CSV table of C-alpha atoms in Angstrom, one decimal:
chain,number,residue,atom,x,y,z
A,244,MET,CA,10.2,18.9,4.6
A,245,ASN,CA,11.2,18.0,8.2
A,246,VAL,CA,9.3,15.4,10.1
A,247,LYS,CA,9.9,15.1,13.8
A,248,ILE,CA,8.6,12.0,15.5
A,249,ASN,CA,8.4,10.8,19.1
A,250,TYR,CA,9.8,7.4,18.3
A,251,PRO,CA,7.6,5.0,20.4
A,252,GLU,CA,4.3,6.8,19.9
A,253,ASP,CA,4.5,8.1,16.4
A,254,LYS,CA,6.5,5.3,14.7
A,255,ASP,CA,3.4,3.0,14.4
A,256,MET,CA,1.2,5.8,13.1
A,257,LEU,CA,3.8,6.9,10.6
A,258,GLU,CA,4.3,3.3,9.4
A,259,ASN,CA,0.5,2.9,9.0
A,260,VAL,CA,0.1,6.1,7.0
A,261,ILE,CA,3.0,5.1,4.7
A,262,ALA,CA,1.5,1.6,4.2
A,263,TYR,CA,-1.9,3.2,3.4
A,264,ILE,CA,-0.3,5.5,0.8
A,265,LYS,CA,1.6,2.6,-0.8
A,266,ALA,CA,-1.6,0.6,-1.0
A,267,LYS,CA,-3.5,3.5,-2.6
A,268,LEU,CA,-0.7,3.9,-5.2
A,269,MET,CA,-0.8,0.2,-6.0
A,270,GLU,CA,-4.6,0.3,-6.3
A,271,LYS,CA,-4.3,3.3,-8.7
A,272,TYR,CA,-1.6,1.6,-10.8
A,273,ILE,CA,-3.7,-1.6,-11.1
A,274,CYS,CA,-6.8,0.5,-12.1
A,275,ASP,CA,-4.8,2.3,-14.7
A,276,LEU,CA,-3.6,-0.9,-16.4
A,277,ASN,CA,-4.8,-1.5,-19.9
A,278,ALA,CA,-6.2,-5.0,-19.1
A,279,PRO,CA,-9.6,-6.6,-18.7
A,280,GLN,CA,-11.4,-6.3,-15.3
A,281,ALA,CA,-10.9,-10.0,-14.6
A,282,SER,CA,-7.2,-9.7,-15.0
A,283,LYS,CA,-7.1,-6.7,-12.6
A,284,SER,CA,-9.1,-8.7,-10.0
A,285,GLN,CA,-6.6,-11.6,-10.3
A,286,ILE,CA,-3.7,-9.2,-9.9
A,287,LYS,CA,-5.3,-7.6,-6.8
A,288,GLU,CA,-5.9,-11.1,-5.2
A,289,LYS,CA,-2.3,-12.2,-5.9
A,290,LEU,CA,-1.0,-9.0,-4.5
A,291,ILE,CA,-3.0,-9.3,-1.3
A,292,LYS,CA,-1.9,-12.9,-0.8
A,293,GLU,CA,1.7,-12.0,-1.4
A,294,LEU,CA,1.7,-9.0,1.0
A,295,SER,CA,-0.2,-10.9,3.7
A,296,LYS,CA,2.7,-13.4,3.8
A,297,THR,CA,5.1,-10.8,5.3
C-alpha cells in the first residue's frame, strides 16, 4: 500500500487517524481482558492520565 501525503495539510489528519486507531485497539484490548469491570475502569483511567501527560 502506498500513501501519498501533502506534508503540511495531511500530516495532522494522518496523525489524528493513527491516534484514533491506536486508541480503539487499546480499548478493545482492555475490554477483552479477563478481569472485573472495576479493574478495567481503573486501567482506563490510568491510561488516560498517562497519555495526557505527553
